[in-house]
PDB file of C-alpha atoms and ligand atoms in Angstrom:
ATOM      1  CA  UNK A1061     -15.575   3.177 -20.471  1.00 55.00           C
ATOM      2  CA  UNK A1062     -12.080   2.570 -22.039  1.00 58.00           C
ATOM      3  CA  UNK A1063     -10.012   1.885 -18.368  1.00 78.00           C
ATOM      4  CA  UNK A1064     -11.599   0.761 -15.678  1.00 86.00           C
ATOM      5  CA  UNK A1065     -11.119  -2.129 -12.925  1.00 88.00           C
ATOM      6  CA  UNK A1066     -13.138  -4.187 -10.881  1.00 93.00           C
ATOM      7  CA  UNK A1067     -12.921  -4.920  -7.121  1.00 93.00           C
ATOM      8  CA  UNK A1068     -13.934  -6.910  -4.835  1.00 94.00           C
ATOM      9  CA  UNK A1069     -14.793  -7.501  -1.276  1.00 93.00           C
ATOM     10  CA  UNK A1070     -16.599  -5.075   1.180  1.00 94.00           C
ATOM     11  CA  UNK A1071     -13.530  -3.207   2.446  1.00 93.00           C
ATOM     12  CA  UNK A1072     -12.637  -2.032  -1.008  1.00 93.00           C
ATOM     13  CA  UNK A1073     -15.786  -1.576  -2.306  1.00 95.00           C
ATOM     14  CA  UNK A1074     -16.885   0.853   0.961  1.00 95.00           C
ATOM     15  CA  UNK A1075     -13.822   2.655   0.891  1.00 93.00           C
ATOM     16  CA  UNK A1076     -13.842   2.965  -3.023  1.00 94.00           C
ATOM     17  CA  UNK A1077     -17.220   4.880  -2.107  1.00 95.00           C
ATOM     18  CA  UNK A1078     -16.610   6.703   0.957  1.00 93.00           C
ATOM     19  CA  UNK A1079     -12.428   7.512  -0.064  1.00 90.00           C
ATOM     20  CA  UNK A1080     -12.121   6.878  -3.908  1.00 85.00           C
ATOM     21  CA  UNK A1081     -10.877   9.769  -5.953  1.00 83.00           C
ATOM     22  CA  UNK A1082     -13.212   7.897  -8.426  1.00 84.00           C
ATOM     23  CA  UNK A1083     -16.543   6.635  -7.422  1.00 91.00           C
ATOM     24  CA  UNK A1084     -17.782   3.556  -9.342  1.00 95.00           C
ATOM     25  CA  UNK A1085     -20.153   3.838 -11.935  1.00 94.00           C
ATOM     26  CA  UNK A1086     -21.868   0.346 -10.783  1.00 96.00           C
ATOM     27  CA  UNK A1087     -22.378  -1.950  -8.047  1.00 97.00           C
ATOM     28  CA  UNK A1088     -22.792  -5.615  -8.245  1.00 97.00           C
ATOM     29  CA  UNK A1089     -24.312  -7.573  -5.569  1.00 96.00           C
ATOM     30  CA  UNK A1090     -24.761 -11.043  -5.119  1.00 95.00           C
ATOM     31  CA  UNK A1091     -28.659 -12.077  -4.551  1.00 93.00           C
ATOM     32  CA  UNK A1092     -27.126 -13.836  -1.505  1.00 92.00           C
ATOM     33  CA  UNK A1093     -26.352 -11.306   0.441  1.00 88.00           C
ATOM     34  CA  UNK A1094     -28.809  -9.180   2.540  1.00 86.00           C
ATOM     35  CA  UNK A1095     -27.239  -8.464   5.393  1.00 91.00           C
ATOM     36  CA  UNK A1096     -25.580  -5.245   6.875  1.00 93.00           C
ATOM     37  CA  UNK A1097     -23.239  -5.349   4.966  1.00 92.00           C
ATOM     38  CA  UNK A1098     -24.501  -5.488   1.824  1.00 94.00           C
ATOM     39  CA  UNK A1099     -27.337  -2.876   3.141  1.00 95.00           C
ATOM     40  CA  UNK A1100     -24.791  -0.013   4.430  1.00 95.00           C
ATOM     41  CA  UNK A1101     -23.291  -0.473   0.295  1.00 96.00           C
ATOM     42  CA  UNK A1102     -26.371   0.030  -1.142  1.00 96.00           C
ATOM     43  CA  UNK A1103     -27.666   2.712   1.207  1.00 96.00           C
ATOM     44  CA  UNK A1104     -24.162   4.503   0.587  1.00 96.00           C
ATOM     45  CA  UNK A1105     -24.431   4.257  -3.435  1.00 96.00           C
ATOM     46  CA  UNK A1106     -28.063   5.128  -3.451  1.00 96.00           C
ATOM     47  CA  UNK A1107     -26.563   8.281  -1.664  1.00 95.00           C
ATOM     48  CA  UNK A1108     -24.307   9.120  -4.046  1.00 95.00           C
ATOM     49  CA  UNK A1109     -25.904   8.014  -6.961  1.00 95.00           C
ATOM     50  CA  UNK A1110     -24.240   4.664  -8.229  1.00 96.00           C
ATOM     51  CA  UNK A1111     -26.773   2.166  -9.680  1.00 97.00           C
ATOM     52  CA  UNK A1112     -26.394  -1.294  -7.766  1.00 97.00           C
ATOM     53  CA  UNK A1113     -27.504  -4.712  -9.891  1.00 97.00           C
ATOM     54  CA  UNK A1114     -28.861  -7.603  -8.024  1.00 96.00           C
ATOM     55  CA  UNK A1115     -26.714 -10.691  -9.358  1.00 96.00           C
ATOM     56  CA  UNK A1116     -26.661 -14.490  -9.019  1.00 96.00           C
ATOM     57  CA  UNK A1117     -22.960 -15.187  -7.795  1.00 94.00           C
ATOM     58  CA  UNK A1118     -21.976 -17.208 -10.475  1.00 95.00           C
ATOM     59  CA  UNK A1119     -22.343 -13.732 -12.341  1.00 96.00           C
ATOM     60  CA  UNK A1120     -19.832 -12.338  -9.752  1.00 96.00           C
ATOM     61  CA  UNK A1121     -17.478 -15.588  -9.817  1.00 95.00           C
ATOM     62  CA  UNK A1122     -17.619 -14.691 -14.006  1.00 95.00           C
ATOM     63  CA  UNK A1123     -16.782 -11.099 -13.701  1.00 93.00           C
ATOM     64  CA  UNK A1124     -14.194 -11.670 -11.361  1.00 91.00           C
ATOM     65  CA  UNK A1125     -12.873 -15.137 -11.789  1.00 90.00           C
ATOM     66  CA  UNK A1126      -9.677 -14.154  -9.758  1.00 85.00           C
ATOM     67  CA  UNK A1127     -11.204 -12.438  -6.741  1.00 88.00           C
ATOM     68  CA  UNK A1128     -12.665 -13.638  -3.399  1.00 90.00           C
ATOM     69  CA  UNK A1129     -15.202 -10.923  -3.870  1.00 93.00           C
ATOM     70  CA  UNK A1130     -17.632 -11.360  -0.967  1.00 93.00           C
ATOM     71  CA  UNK A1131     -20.661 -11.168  -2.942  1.00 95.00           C
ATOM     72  CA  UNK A1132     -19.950  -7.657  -3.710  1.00 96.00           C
ATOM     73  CA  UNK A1133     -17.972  -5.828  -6.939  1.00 97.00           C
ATOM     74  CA  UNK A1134     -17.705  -2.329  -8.281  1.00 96.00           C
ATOM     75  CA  UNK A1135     -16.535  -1.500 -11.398  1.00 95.00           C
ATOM     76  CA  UNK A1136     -14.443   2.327 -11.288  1.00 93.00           C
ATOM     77  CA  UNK A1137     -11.962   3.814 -13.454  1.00 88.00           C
ATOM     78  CA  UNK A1138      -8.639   2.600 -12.859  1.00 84.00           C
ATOM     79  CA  UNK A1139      -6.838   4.012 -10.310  1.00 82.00           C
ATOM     80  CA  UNK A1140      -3.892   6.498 -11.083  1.00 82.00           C
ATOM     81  CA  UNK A1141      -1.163   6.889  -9.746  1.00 88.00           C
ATOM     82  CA  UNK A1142       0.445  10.237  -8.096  1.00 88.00           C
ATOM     83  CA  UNK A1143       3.198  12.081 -10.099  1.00 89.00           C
ATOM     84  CA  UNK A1144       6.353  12.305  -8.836  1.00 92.00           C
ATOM     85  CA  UNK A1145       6.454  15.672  -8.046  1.00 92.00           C
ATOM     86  CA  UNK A1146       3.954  14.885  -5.209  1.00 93.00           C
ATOM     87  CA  UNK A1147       7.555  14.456  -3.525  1.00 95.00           C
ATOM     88  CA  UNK A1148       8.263  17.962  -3.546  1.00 95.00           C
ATOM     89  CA  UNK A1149       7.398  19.348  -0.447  1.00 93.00           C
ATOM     90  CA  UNK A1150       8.902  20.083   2.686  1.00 94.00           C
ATOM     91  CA  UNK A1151      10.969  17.038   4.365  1.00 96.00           C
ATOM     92  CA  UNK A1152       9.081  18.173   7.893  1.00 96.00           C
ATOM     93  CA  UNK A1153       9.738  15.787  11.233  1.00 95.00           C
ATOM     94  CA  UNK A1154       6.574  14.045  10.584  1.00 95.00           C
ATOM     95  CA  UNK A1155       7.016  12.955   7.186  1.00 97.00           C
ATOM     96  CA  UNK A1156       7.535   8.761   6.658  1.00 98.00           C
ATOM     97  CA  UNK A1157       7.875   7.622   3.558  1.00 98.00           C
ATOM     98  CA  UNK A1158       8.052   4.170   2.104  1.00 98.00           C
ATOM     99  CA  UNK A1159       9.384   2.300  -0.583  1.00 98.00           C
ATOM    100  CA  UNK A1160       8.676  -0.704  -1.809  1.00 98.00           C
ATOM    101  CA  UNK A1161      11.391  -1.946  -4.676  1.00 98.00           C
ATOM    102  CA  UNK A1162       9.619  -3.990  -6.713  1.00 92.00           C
ATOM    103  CA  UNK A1163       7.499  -6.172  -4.636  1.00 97.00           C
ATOM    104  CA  UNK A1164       5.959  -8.366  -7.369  1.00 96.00           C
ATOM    105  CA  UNK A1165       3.090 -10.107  -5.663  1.00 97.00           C
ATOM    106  CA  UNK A1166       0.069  -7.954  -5.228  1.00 95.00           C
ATOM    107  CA  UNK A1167      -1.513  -9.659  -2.238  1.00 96.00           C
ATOM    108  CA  UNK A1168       1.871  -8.496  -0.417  1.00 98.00           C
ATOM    109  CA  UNK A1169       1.313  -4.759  -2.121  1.00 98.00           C
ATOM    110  CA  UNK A1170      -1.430  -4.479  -0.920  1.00 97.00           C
ATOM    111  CA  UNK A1171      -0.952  -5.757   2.855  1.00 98.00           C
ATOM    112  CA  UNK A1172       2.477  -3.446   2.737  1.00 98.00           C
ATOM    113  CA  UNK A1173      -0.728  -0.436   1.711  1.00 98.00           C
ATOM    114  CA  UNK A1174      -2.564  -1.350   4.652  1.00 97.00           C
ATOM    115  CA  UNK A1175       0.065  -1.670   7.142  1.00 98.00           C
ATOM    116  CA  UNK A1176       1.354   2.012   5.957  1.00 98.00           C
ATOM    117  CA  UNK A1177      -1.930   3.308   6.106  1.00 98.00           C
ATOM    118  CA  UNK A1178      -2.275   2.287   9.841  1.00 98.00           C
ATOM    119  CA  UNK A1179       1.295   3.400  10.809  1.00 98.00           C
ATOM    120  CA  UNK A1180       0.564   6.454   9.329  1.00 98.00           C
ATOM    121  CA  UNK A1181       2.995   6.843   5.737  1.00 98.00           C
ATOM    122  CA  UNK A1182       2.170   9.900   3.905  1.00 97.00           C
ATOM    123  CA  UNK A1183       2.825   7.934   1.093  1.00 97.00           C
ATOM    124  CA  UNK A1184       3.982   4.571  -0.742  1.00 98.00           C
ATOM    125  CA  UNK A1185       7.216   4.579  -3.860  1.00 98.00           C
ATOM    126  CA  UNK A1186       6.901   2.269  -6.124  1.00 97.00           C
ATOM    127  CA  UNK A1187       8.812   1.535  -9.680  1.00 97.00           C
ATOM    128  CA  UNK A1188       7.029   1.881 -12.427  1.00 94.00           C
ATOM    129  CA  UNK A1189       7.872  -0.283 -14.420  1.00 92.00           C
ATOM    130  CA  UNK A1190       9.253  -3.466 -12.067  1.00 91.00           C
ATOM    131  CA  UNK A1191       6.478  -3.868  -9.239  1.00 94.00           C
ATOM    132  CA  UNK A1192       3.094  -4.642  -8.792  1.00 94.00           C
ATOM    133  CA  UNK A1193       0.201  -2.339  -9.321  1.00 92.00           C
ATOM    134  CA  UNK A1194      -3.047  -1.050  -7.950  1.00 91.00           C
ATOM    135  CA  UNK A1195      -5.102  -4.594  -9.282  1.00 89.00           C
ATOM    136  CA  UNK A1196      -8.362  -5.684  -7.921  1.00 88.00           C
ATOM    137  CA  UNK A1197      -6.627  -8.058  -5.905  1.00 91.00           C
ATOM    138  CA  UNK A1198      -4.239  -5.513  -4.594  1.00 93.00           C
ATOM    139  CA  UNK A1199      -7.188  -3.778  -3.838  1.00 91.00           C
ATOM    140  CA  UNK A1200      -8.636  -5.829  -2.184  1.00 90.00           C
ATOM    141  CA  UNK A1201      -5.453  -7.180   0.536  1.00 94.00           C
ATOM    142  CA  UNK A1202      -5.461  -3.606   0.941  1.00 95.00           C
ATOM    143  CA  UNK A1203      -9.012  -3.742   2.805  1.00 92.00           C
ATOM    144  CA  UNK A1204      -9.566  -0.300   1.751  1.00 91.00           C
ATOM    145  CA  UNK A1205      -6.054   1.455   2.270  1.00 95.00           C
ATOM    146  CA  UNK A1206      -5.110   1.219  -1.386  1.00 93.00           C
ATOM    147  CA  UNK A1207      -7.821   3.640  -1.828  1.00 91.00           C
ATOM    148  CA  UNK A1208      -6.690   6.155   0.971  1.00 92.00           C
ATOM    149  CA  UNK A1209      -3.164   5.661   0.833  1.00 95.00           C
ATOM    150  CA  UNK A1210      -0.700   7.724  -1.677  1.00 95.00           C
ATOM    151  CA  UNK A1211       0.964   5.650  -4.423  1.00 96.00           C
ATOM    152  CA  UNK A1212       3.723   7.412  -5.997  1.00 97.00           C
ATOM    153  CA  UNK A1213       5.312   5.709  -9.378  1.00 95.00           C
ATOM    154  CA  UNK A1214       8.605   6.808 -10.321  1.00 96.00           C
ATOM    155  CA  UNK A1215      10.542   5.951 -13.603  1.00 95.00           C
ATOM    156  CA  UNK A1216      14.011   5.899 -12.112  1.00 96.00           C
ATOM    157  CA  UNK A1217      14.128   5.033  -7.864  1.00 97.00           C
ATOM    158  CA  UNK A1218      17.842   5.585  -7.519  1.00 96.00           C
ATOM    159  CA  UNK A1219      17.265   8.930  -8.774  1.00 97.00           C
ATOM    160  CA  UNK A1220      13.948   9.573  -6.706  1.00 97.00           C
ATOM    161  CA  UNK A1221      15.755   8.073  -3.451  1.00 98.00           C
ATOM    162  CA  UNK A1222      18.669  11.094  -4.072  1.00 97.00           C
ATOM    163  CA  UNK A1223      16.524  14.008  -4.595  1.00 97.00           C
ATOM    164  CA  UNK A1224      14.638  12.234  -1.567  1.00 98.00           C
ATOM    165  CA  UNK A1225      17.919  12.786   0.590  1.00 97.00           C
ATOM    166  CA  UNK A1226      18.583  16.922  -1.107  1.00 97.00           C
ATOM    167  CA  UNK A1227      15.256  17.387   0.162  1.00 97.00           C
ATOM    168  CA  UNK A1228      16.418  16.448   3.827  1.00 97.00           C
ATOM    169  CA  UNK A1229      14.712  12.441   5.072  1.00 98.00           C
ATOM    170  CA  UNK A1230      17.464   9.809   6.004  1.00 97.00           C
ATOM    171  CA  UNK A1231      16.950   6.902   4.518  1.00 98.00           C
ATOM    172  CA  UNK A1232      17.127   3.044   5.931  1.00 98.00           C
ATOM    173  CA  UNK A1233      17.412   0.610   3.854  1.00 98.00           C
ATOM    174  CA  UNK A1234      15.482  -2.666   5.288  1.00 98.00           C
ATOM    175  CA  UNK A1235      18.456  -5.536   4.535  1.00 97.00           C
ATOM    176  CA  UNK A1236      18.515  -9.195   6.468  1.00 95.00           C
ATOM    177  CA  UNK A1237      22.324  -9.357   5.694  1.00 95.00           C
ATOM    178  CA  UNK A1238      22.939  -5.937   7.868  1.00 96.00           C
ATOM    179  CA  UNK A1239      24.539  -6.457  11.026  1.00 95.00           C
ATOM    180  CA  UNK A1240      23.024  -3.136  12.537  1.00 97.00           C
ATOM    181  CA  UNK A1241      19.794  -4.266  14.183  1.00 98.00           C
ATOM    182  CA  UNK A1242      16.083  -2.092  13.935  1.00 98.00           C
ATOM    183  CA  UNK A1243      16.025  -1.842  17.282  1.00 97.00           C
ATOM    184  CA  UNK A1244      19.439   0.536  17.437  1.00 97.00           C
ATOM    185  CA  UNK A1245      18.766   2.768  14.956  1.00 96.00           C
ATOM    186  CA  UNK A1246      16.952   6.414  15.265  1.00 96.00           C
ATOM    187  CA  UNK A1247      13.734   6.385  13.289  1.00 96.00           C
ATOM    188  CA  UNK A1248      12.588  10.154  14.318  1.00 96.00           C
ATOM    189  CA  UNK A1249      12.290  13.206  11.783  1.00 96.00           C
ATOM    190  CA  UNK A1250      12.025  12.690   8.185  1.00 97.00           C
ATOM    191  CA  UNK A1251      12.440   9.143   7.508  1.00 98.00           C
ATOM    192  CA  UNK A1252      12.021   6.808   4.016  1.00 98.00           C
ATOM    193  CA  UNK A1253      12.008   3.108   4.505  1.00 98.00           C
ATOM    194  CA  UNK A1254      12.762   1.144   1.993  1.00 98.00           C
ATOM    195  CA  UNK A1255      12.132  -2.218   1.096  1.00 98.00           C
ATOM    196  CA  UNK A1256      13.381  -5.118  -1.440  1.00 98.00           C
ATOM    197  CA  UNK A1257      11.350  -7.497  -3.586  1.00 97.00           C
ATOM    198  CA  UNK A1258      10.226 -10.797  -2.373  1.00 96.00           C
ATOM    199  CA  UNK A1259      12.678 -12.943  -4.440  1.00 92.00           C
ATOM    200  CA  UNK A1260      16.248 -10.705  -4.929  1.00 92.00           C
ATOM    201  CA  UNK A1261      15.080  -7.673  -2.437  1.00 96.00           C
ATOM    202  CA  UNK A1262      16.802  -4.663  -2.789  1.00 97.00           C
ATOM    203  CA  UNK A1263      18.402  -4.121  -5.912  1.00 97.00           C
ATOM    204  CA  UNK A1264      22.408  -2.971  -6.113  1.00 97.00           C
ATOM    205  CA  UNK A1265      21.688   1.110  -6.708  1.00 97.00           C
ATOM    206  CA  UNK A1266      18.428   1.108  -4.286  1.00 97.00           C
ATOM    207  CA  UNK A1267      20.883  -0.512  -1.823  1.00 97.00           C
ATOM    208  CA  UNK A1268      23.763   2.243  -2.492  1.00 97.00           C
ATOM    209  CA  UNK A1269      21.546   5.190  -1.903  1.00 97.00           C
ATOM    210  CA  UNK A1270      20.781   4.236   1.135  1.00 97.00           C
ATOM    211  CA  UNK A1271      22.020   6.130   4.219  1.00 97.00           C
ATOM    212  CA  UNK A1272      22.216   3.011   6.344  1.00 97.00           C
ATOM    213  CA  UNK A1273      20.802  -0.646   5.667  1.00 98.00           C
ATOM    214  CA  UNK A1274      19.269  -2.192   9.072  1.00 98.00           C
ATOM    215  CA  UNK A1275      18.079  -5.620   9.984  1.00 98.00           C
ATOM    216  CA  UNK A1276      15.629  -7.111  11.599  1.00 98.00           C
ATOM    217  CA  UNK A1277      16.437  -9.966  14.254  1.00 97.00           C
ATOM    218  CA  UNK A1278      15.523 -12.838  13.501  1.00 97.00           C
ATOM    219  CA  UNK A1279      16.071 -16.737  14.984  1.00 96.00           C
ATOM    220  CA  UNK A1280      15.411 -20.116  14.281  1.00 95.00           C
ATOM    221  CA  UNK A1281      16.336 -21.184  10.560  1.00 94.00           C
ATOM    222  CA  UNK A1282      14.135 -19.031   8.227  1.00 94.00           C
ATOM    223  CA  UNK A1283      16.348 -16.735   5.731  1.00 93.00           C
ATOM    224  CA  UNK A1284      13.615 -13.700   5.793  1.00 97.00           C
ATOM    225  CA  UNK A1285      10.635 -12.094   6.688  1.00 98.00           C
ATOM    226  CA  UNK A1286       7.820 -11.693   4.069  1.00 98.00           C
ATOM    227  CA  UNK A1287       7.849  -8.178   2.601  1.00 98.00           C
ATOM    228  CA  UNK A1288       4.716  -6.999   4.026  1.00 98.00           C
ATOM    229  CA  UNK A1289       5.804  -8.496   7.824  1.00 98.00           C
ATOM    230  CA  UNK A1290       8.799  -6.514   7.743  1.00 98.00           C
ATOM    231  CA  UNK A1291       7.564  -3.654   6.181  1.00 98.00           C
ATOM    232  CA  UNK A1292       4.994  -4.080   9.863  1.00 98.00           C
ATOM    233  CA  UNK A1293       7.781  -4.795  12.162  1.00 98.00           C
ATOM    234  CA  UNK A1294       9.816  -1.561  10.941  1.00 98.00           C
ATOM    235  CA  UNK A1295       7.243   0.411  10.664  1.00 98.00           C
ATOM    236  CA  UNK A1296       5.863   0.353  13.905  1.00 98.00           C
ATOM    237  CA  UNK A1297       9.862   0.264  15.597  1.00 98.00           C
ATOM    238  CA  UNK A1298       9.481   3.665  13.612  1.00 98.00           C
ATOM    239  CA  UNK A1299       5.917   4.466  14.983  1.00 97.00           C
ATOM    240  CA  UNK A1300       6.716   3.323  18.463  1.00 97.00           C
ATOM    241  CA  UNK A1301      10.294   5.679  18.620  1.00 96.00           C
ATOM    242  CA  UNK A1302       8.407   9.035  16.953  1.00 95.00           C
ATOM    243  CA  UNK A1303       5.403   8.564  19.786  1.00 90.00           C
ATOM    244  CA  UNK A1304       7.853   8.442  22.549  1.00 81.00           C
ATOM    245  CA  UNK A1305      10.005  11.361  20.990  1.00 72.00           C
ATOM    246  CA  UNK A1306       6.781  13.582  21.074  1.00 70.00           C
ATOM    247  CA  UNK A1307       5.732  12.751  24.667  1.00 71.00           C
ATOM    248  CA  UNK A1308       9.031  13.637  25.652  1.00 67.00           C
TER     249      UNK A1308
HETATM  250  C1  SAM B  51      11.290 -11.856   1.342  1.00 90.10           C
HETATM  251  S1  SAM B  51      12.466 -10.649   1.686  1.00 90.10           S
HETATM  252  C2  SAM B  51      13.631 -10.896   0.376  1.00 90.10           C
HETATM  253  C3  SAM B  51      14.715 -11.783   0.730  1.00 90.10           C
HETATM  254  C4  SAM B  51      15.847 -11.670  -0.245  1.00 90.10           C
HETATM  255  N1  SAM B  51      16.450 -12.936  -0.433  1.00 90.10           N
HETATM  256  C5  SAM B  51      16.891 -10.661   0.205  1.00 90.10           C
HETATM  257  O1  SAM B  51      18.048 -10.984   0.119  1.00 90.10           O
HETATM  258  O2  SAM B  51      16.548  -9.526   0.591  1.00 90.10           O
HETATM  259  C6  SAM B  51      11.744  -9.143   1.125  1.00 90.10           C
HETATM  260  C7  SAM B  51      12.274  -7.921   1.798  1.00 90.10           C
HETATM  261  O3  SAM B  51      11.775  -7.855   3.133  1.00 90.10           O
HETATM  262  C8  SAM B  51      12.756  -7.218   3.964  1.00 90.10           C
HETATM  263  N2  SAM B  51      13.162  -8.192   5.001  1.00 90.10           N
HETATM  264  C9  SAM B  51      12.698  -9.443   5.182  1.00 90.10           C
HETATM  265  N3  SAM B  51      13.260 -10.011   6.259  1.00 90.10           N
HETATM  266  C10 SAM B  51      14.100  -9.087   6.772  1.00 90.10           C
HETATM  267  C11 SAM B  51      14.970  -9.041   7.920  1.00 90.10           C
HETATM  268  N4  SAM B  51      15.090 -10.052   8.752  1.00 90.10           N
HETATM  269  N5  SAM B  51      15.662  -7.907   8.136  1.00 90.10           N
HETATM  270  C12 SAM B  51      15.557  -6.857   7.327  1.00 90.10           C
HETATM  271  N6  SAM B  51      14.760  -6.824   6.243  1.00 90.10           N
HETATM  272  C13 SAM B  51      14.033  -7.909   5.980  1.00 90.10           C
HETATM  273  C14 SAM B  51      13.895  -6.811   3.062  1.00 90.10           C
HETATM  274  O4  SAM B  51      13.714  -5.498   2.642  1.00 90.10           O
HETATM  275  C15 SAM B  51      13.760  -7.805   1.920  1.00 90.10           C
HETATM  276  O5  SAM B  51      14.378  -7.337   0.755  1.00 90.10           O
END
């Protein structure tokens, strides 16, 4: 097979079989593991037909040199991306949206997946060509939410984040410099967050098409929050304010 990845870890590996678009084609398990784990993956591929190999681990460690795998890999087609046009649909109340502006490292990508996954993002904006992608090790920090979670690459953000705000979400720009704090801000109906990169964050036109750029407080000497914290800590401010709106 001409593209295809390998992953690591049971998190990814289940939900690559319960969630994938793609199933794997093949299972590798370490002979060191026989223990639920490793029996609920094999009972699950047997199911749906996915050949698992008993390996030594140094076979794993080999195929994988980069990933704290568990004593488990499965080797899938890569996994795509959605198209932009996955945007176009209604802006409704519900809808959260975040953006991530070139978050380079991919253990952060794919805590930033997880964390939306659990706070309930319909779906996750990413540049194409300036961020990290969907890598075994993203994969794998995702703990299974990088499988579930929409990933939308665009080719130009500024111009997504504007037909983003025709179609009717406000959008908050996440920015430690801001002097308007998280915790004063309306995070009900449509809403996009958007985040900067670990080293520069937001760039100059992400920052621009923003309809407000919040902080979040912060104390002792420390400049910023990693990516994926914040991403958390906004999030769930967001989470916490829609919940309360609907028991009203
Ligand atoms: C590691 S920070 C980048 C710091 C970078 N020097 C900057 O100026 O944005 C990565 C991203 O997390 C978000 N972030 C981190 N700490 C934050 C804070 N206290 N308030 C608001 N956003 C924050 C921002 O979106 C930021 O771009």
């Amino acid at each position: 097979m001409a593209n295809y990845t390998v992953i690591g870890g049971f998190h990814a590996v289940l939900a690559a079989l319960e969630d994938g678009e793609d199933k794997p084609f093949e299972i590798w398990l370490s002979d060191t593991r026989q223990d639920e784990r490793a029996r609920k993956v094999t009972a699950l591929a047997k199911q749906l037909e996915v050949p698992v190999y008993t390996r030594g681990r140094s076979d794993l460690d080999l195929r994988a040199p980069e990933l704290r795998h568990q004593g488990v890999l499965a080797m899938l087609p890569e996994r795509k991306f959605q198209g932009e046009d996955a945007l176009e649909v209604p802006a409704t109340p519900e809808r959260m949206l975040l953006v991530l502006d070139g978050v380079q490292d991919p253990h952060n990508l794919g805590a930033c997946l997880r964390t939306a996954e659990a706070a309930g993002v319909d779906a996750v904006i990413i540049p194409r060509d300036r961020s990290a992608t969907l890598t075994a090790v993203t994969r794998k920090s995702a703990a299974g939410s990088a499988e579930r979670v929409p990933v939308i690459a665009v080719t130009n953000l500024a111009r997504t984040l504007e037909r983003l705000k025709e179609l009717g979400y406000w959008l908050t720009g996440l920015a430690g410099e801001s002097t308007e704090s998280i915790y004063d801000v309306d995070f009900t109906g449509p809403v996009v967050l958007v985040m900067g990169a670990e080293g520069e964050g937001m760039r100059r036109l992400t920052k621009e098409a923003c309809d407000r750029l919040v902080r979040i407080p912060m104390q002792g000497k420390a400049e910023s929050l990693n990516v994926s914290v914040a991403s958390a800590v906004c999030l769930y401010e967001a989470v916490r304010q829609r919940s309360h709106k609907r028991k009203k």
